[in-house]
Short mmCIF file of C-alpha atoms and ligand atoms in Angstrom, two decimals:
data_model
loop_
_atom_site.label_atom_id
_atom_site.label_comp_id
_atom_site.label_asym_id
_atom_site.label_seq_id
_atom_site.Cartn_x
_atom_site.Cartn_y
_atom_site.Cartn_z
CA UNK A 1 0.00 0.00 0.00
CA UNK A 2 1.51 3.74 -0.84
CA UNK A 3 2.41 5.90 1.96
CA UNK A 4 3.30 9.49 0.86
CA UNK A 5 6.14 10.89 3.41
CA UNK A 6 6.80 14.18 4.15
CA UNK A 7 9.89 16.29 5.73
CA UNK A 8 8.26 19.54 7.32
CA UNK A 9 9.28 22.39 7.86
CA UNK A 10 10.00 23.74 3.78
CA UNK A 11 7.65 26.67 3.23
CA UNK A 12 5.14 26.79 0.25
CA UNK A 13 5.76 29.39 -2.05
CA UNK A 14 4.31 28.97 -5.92
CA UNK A 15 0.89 28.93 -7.90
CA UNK A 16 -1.23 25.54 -6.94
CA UNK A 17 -4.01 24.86 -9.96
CA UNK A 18 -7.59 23.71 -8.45
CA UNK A 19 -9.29 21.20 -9.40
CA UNK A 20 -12.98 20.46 -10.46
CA UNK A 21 -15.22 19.52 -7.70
CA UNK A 22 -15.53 15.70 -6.51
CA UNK A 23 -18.17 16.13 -4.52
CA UNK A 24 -20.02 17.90 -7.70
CA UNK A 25 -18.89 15.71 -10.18
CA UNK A 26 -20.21 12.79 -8.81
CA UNK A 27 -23.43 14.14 -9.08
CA UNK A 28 -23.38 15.76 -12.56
CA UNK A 29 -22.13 12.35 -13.39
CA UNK A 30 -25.16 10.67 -11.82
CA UNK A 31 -27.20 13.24 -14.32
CA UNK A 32 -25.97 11.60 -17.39
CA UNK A 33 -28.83 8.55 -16.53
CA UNK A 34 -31.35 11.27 -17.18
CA UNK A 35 -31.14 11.68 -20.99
CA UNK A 36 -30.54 9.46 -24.37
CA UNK A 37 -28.67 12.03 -25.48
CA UNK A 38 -24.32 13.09 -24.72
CA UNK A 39 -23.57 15.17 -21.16
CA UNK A 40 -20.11 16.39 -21.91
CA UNK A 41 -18.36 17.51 -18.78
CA UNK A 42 -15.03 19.46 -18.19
CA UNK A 43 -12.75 19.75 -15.69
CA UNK A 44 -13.53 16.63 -14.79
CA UNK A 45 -11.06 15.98 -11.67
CA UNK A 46 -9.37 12.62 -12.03
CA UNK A 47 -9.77 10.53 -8.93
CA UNK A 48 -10.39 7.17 -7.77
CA UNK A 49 -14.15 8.17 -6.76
CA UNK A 50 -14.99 10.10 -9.86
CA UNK A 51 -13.64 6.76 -12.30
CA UNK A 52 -15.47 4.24 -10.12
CA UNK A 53 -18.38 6.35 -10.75
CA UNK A 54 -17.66 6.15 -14.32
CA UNK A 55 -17.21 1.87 -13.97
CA UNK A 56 -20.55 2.16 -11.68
CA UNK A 57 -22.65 4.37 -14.57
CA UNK A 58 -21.17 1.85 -17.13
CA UNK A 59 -22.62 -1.19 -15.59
CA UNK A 60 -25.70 0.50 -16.19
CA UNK A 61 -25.36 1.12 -19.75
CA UNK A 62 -23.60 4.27 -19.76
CA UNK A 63 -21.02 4.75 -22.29
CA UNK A 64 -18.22 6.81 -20.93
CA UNK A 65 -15.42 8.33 -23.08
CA UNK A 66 -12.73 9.43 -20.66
CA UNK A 67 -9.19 9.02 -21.28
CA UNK A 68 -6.73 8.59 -18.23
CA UNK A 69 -5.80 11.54 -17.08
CA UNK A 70 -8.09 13.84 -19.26
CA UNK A 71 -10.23 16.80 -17.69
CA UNK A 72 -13.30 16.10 -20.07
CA UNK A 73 -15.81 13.29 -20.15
CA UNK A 74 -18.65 12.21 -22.13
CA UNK A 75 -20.99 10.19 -20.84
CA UNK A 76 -24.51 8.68 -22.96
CA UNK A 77 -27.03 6.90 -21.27
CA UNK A 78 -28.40 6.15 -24.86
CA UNK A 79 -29.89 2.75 -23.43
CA UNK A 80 -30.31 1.55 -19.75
CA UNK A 81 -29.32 -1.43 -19.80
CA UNK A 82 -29.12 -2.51 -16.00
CA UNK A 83 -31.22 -0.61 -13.07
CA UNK A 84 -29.29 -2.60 -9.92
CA UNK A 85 -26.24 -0.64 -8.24
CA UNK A 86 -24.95 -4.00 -6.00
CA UNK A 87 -23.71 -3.80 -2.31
CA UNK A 88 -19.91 -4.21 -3.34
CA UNK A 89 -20.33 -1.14 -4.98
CA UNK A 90 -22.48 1.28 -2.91
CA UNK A 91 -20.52 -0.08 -0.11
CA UNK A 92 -17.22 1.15 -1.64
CA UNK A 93 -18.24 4.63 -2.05
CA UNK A 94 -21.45 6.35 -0.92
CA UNK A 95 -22.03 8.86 -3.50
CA UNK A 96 -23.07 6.35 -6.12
CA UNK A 97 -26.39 5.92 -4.29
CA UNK A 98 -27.13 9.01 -5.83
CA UNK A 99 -28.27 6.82 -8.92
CA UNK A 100 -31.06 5.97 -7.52
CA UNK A 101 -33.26 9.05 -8.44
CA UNK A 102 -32.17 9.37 -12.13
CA UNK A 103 -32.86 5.74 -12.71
CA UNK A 104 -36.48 6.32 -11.12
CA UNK A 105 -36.80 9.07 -13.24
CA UNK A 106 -35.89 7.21 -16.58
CA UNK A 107 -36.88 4.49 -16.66
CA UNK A 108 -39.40 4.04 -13.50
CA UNK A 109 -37.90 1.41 -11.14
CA UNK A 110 -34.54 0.93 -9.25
CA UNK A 111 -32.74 -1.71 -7.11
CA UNK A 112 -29.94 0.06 -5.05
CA UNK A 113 -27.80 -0.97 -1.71
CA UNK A 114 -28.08 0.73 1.00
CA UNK A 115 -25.18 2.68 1.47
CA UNK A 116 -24.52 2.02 5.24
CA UNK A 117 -22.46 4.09 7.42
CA UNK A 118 -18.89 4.82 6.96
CA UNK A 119 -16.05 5.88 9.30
CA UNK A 120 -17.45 9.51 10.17
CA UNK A 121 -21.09 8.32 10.99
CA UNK A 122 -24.13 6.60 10.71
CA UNK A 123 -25.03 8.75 7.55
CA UNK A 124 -28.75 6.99 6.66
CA UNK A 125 -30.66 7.86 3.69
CA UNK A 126 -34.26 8.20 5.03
CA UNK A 127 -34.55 11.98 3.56
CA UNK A 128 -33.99 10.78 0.15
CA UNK A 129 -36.09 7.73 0.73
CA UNK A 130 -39.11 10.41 2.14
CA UNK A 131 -38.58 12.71 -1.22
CA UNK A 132 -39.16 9.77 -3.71
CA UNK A 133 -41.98 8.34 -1.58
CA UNK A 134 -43.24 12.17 -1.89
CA UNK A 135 -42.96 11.94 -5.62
CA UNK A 136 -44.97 9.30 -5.58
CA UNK A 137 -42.50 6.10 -5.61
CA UNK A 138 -43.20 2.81 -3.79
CA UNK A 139 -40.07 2.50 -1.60
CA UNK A 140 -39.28 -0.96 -0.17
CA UNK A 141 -36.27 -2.11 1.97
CA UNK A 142 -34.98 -5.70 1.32
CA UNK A 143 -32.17 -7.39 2.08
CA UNK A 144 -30.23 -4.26 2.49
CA UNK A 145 -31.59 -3.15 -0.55
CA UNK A 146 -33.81 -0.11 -1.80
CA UNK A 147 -36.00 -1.05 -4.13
CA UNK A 148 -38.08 1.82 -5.74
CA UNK A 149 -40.79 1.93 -8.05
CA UNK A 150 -43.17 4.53 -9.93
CA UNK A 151 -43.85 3.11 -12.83
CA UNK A 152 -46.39 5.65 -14.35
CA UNK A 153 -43.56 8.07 -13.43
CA UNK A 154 -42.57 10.63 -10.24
CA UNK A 155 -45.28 13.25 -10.10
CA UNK A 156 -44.19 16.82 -8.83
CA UNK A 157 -44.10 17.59 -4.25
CA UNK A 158 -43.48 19.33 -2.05
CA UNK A 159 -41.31 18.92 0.37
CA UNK A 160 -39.82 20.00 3.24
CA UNK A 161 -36.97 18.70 4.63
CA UNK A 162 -36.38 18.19 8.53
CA UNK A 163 -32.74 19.93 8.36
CA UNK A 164 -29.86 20.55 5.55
CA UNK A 165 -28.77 17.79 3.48
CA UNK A 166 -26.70 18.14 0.39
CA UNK A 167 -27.16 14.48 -0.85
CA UNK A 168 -31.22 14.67 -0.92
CA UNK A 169 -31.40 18.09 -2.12
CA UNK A 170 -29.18 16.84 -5.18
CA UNK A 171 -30.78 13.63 -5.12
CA UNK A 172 -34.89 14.84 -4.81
CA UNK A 173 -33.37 17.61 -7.56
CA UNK A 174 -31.94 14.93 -9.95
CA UNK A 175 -34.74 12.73 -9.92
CA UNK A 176 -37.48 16.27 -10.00
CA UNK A 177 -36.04 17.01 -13.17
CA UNK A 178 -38.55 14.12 -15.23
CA UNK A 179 -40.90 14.48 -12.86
CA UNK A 180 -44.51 15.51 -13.68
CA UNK A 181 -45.70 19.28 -12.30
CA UNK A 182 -43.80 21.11 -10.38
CA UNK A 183 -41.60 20.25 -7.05
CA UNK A 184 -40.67 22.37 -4.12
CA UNK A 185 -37.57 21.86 -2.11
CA UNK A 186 -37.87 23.67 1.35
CA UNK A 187 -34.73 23.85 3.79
CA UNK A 188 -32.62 22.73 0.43
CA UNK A 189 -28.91 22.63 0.86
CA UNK A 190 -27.25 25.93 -0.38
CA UNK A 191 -23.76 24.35 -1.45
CA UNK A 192 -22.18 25.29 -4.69
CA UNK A 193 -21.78 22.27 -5.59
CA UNK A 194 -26.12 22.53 -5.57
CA UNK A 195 -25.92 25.62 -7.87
CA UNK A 196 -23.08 23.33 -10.20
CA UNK A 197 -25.71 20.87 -10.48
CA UNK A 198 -29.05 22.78 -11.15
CA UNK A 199 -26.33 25.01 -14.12
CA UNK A 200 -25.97 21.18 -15.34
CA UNK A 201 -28.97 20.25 -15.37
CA UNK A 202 -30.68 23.12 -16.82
CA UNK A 203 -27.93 23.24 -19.86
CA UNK A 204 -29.73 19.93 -20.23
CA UNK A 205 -33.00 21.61 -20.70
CA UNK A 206 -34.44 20.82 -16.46
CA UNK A 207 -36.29 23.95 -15.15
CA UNK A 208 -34.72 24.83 -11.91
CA UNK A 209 -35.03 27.78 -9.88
CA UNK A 210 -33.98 28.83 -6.91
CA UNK A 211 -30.66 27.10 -6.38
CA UNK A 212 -28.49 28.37 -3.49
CA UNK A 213 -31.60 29.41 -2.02
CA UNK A 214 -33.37 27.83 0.86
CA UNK A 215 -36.34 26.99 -1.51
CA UNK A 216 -35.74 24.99 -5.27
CA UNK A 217 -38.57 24.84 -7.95
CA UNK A 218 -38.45 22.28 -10.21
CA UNK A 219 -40.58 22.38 -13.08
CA UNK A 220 -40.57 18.83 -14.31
CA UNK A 221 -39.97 18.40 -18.17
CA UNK A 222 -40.86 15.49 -20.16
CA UNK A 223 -36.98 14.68 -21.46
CA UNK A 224 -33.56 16.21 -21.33
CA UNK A 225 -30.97 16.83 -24.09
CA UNK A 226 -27.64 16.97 -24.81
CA UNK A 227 -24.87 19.40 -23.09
CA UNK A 228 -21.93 20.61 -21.99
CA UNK A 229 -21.15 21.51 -18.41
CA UNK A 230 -17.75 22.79 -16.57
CA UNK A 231 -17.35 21.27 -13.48
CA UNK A 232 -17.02 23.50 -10.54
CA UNK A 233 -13.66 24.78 -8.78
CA UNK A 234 -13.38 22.35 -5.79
CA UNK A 235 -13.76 24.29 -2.84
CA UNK A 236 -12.66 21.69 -0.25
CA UNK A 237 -9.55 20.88 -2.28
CA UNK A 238 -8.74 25.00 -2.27
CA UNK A 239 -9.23 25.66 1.28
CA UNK A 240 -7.18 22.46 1.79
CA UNK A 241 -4.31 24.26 0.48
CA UNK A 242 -4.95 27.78 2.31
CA UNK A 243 -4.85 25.46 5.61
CA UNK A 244 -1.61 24.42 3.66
CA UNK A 245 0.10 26.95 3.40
CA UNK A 246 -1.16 28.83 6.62
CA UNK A 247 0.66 26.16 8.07
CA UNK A 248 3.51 25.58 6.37
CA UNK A 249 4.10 29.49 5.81
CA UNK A 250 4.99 31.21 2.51
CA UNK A 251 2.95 32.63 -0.41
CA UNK A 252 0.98 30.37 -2.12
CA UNK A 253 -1.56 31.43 -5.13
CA UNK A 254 -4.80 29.07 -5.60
CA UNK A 255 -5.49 29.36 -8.97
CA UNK A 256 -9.04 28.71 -9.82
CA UNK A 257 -10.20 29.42 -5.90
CA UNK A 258 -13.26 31.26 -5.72
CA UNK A 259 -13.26 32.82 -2.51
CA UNK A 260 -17.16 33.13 -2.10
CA UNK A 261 -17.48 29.32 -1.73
CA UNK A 262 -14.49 29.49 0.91
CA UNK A 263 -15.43 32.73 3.13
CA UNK A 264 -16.13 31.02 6.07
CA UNK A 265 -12.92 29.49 6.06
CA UNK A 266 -10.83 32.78 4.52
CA UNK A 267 -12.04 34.45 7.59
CA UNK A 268 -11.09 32.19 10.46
CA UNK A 269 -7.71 31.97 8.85
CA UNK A 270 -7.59 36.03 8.74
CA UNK A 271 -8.68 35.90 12.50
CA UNK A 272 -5.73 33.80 13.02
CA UNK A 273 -3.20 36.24 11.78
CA UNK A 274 -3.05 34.59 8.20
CA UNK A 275 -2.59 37.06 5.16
CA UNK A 276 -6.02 36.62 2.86
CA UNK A 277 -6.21 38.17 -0.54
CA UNK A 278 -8.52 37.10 -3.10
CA UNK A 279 -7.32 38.17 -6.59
CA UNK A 280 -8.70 38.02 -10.20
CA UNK A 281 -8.46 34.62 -11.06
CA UNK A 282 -7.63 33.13 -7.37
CA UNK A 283 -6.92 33.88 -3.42
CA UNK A 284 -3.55 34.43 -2.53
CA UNK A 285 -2.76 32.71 0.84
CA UNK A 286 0.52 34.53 2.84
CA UNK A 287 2.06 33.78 6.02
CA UNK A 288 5.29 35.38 7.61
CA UNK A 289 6.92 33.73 10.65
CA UNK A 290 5.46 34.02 14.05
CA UNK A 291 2.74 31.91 15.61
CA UNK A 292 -1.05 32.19 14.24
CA UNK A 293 -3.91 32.92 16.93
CA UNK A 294 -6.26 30.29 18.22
CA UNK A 295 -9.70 30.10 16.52
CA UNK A 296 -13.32 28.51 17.51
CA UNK A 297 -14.63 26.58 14.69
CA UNK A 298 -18.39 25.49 14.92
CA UNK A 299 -19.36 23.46 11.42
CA UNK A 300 -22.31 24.28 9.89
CA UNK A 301 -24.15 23.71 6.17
CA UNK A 302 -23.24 26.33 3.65
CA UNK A 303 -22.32 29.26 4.51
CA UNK A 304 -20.89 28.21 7.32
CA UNK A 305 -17.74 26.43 8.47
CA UNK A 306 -17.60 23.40 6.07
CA UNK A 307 -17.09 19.74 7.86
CA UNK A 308 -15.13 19.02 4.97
CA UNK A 309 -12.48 21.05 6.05
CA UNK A 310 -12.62 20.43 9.96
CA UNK A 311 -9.70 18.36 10.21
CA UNK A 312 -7.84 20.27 7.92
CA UNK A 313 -7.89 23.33 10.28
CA UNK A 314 -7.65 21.51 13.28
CA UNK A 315 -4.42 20.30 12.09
CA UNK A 316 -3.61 24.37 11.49
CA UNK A 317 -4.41 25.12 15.11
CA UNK A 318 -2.76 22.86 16.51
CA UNK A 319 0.19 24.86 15.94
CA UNK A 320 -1.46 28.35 17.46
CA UNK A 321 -1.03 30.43 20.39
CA UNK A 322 -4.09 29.76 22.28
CA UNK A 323 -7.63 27.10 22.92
CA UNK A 324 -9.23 26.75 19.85
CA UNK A 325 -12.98 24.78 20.32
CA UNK A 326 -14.09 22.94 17.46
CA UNK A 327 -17.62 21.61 17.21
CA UNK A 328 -18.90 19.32 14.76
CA UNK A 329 -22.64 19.45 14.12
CA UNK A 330 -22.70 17.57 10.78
CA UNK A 331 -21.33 14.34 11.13
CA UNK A 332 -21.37 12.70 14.64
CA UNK A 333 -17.91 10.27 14.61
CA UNK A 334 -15.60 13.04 12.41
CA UNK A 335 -12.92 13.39 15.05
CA UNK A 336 -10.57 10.18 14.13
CA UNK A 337 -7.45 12.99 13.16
CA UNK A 338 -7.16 13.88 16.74
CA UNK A 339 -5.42 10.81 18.18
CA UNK A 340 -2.96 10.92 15.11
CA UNK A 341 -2.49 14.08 15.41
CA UNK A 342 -1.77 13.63 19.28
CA UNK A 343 1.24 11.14 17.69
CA UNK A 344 2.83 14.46 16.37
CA UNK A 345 2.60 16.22 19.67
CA UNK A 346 -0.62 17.93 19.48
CA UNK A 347 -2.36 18.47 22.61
CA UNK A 348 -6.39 17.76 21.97
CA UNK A 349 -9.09 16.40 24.54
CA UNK A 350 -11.82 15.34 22.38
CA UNK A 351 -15.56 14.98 24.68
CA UNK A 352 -18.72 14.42 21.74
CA UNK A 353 -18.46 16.39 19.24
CA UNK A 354 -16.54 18.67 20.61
CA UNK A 355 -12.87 19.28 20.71
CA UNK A 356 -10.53 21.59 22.26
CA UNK A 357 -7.11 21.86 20.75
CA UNK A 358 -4.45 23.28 23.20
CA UNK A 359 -1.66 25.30 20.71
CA UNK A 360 1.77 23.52 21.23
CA UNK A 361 5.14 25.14 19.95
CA UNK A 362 6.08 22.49 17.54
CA UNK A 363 5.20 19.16 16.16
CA UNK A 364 7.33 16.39 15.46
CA UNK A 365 7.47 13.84 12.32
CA UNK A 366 5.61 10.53 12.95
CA UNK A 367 4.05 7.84 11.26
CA UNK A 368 0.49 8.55 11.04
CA UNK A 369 -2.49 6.80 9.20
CA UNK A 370 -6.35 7.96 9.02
CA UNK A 371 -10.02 6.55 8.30
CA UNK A 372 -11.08 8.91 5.77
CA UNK A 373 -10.33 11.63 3.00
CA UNK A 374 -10.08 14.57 5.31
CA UNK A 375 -8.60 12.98 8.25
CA UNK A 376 -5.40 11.81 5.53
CA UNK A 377 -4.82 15.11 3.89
CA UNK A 378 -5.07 16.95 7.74
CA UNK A 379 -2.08 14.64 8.73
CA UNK A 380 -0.16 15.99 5.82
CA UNK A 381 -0.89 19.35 6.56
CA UNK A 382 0.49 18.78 10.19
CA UNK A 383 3.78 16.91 8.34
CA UNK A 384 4.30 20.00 6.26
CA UNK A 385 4.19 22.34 9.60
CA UNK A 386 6.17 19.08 12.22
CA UNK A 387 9.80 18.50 12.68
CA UNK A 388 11.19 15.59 11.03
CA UNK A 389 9.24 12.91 8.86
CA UNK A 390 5.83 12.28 9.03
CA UNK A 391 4.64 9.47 6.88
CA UNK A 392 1.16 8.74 5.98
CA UNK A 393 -0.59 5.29 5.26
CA UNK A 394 -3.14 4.41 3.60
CA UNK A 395 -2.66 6.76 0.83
CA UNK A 396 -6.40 5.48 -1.02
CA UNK A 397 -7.77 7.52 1.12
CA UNK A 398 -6.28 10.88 -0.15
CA UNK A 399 -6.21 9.24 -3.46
CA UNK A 400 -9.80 9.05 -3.73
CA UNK A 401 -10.33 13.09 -3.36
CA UNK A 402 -7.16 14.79 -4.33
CA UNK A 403 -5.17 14.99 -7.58
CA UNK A 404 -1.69 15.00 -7.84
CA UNK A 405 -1.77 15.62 -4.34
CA UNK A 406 2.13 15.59 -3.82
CA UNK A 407 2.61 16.84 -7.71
CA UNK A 408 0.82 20.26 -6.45
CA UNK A 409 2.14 20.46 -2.85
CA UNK A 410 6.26 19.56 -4.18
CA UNK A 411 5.85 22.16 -7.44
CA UNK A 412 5.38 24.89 -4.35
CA UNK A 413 8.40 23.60 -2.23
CA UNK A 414 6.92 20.75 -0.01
CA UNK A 415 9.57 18.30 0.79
CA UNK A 416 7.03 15.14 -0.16
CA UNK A 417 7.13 11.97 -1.95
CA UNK A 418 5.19 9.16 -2.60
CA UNK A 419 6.43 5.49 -1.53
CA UNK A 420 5.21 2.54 -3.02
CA UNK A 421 4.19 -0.91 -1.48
C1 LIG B 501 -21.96 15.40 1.33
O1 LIG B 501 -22.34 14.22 2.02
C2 LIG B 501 -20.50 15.25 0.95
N1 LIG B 501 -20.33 14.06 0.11
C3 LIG B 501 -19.65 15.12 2.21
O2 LIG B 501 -18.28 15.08 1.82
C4 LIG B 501 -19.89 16.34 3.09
O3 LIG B 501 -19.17 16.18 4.29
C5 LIG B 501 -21.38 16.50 3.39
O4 LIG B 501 -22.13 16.55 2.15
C6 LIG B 501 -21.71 17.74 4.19
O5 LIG B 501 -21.26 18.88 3.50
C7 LIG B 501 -20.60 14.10 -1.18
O6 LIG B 501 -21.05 15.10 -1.73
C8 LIG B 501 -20.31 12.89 -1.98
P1 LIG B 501 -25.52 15.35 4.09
P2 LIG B 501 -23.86 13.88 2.27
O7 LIG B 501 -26.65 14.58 3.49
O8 LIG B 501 -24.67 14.39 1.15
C9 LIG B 501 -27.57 13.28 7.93
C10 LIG B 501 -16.10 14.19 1.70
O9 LIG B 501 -15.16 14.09 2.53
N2 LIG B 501 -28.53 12.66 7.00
O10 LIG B 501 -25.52 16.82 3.93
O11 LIG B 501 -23.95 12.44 2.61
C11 LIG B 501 -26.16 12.79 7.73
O12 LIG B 501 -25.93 11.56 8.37
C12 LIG B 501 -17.53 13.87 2.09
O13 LIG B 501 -15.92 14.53 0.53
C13 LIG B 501 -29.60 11.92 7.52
O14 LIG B 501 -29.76 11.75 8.74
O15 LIG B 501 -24.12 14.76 3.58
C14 LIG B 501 -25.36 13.94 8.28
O16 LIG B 501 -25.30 13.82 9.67
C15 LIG B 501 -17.64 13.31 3.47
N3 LIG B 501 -30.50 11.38 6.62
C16 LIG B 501 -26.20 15.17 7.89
O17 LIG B 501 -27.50 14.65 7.64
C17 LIG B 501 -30.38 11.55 5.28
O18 LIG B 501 -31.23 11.02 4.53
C18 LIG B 501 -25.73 15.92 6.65
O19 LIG B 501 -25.44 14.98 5.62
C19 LIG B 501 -29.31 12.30 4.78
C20 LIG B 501 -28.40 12.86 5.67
#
């Protein structure tokens, strides 16, 4: 298994390029089930999640024209030819329940695993579930397996749901789309990566309004066309790098960032003494020498403090002058970083979701390994800031939502490689 090591202590300095979205082309990959006709996507980020999407949609009878390491795709549902998504694969990687809805949609049925829970919580499904069953779907749970019908078709709801979530605001959207009349979507998720996939959707010909509002209206149409869609910048992966290079210190451009999808993160790093500058084009991340202030971080749906970079930051303070107090109100198990970063010599006392980092003057080097995405790429944001070597296993992890990882943190300085076996 890879391990990517890292000698800290080298600061960043240098432009890093950002990525499309995973986490929004995942879903605009999911949309391709929706129409006969080509859905030709750029900046199509290449990852181990986004090409087992691809494997997933061609099981089904998409055909999928993607080269290795090229940023467009085309994918053409032309003919579904298989309306099951198996255990082995929902199990591997959550988002590809999210075919569910389109294959409702299309063709009127779908057999899909349930998904499960995963290392940062129990994560059930029951709010997409209640949208289809609002649409009018027969929903049935069997052997660990969805199985949804409407076979005269989803009719237009509406529907309110009990608190944010992206994945059944995308999903309820997705599937709305072919649906007949018109469907509401109360409390919807406000993510860009929502707004990425209503642009899609409507280049396909959907009538969407209101996305990154609280309330969607979707005016269901009887078919959707061909089009062509740019992926969104990934925000995650660019306030991943502003941790980064916070940490790390130096001057480091994100090329592609938009700050508006990062604010809540551009100003906790300001509060901590971290030089913020969004430019044409990007946000320039600076940091002289000298310790950065401690920070509260509370996570909350967009526009607030994104879970998705939790870890990241905690990482960042561990290194301040101060308490910071992190609470987690998305996802109830999304502390696992904190013992490995305790191997570094961070001081954190973790009770619930809460956490409470005490600053400590310097880490040191350590091998490390984490349960998810986020957790991975924190521990290499604490390598680039410790003493020493800090190598971290299980490299899948960060493999599954970052690209060229080491490419984009060595072209800036980073003293990192990647070891194989
Ligand atoms: C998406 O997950 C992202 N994944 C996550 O990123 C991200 O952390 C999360 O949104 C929050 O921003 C993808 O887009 C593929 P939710 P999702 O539905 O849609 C509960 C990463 O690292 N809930 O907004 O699954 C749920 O358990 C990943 O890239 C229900 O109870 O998140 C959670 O506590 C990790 N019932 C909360 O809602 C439901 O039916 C919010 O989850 C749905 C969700």
């Amino acid at each position: 298994m890879d391990r990517i090591a890292i000698v800290g202590g080298a600061p960043l300095n240098g432009v890093i390029p950002i990525s499309g979205a995973k986490n929004s082309a995942l879903k605009v990959m999911a949309a391709a089930l929706l129409s006969d006709q080509p859905l030709i996507l750029e900046n199509m980020p290449n990852l181990a999640d986004t090409r087992f999407m691809a494997d997933l949609l061609s099981s089904l009878g998409v055909s999928v024209d993607w080269p290795a390491g090229d940023s467009t795709a085309t994918l053409r549902a032309r003919e579904i030819v298989s309306t099951i998504a198996p255990y082995d694969l929902v199990r591997k990687m959550r988002a590809t329940f999210n075919v569910l809805g389109p294959l409702l949609a299309r063709v009127g049925h779908a057999t899909v695993s349930l998904p499960g829970g995963c290392a940062i919580g129990a994560r059930p499904v029951d709010l997409h579930l209640k949208a289809f069953e609002a649409m009018g779907a027969d929903i049935h749970i069997d052997s660990g397996y969805v199985k949804a019908a409407a076979l005269r078709g989803l009719k237009g709801a509406d529907i309110t749901f009990p608190f944010v979530s992206v994945g059944a605001t995308e999903h309820a959207m997705l599937a709305a789309t072919l649906a007949k009349g018109r469907t509401v979507l109360r409390n919807a998720a406000r993510e860009p990566e929502i707004v990425d996939l209503a642009d899609c959707l409507n280049a396909m010909g959907a009538q969407i309004a209101g996305a990154g509002e609280e309330v969607i209206e979707i005016d269901g149409v009887e078919s959707l066309s061909s089009a062509r869609h740019r992926v969104v910048g990934d925000r995650i992966e660019a306030g991943t790098y502003a941790i980064a290079a916070a940490a790390a210190g130096g001057d480091v451009f994100l090329k592609g960032a938009q700050a508006a999808h990062i604010a809540a993160l551009l100003q906790k790093l300001e509060q901590a003494g971290v030089d913020v500058r969004p430019q044409g084009g990007g946000v320039r991340i600076a940091r002289a020498n000298g310790r950065l202030r401690a920070v509260d971080v509370n996570t909350e749906p967009f526009p607030g403090f994104p879970t998705d970079l939790q870890a990241q930051f905690m990482a960042l303070m561990t290194l301040a002058d101060g308490v910071s107090t992190f609470k987690e109100n998305i996802f109830e198990n999304r502390f696992m970083h904190a013992p490995e970063l305790s191997r570094l010599g961070a001081s954190i006392a973790v009770h619930g979701n809460e956490a409470q980092v005490t600053g400590v003057e310097r880490l040191l080097g350590a091998p490390v390994m984490a349960t998810d995405l986020r957790a991975s790429v924190s521990l290499v944001i604490a390598g680039l800031a410790a003493e020493g070597e800090t190598e971290v296993n299980r490299v899948y992890h960060l493999d599954r939502g970052f690209e060229r990882l080491e490419r984009k943190l060595g072209d800036c300085g980073a003293r990192i490689e990647r070891r194989q076996g």
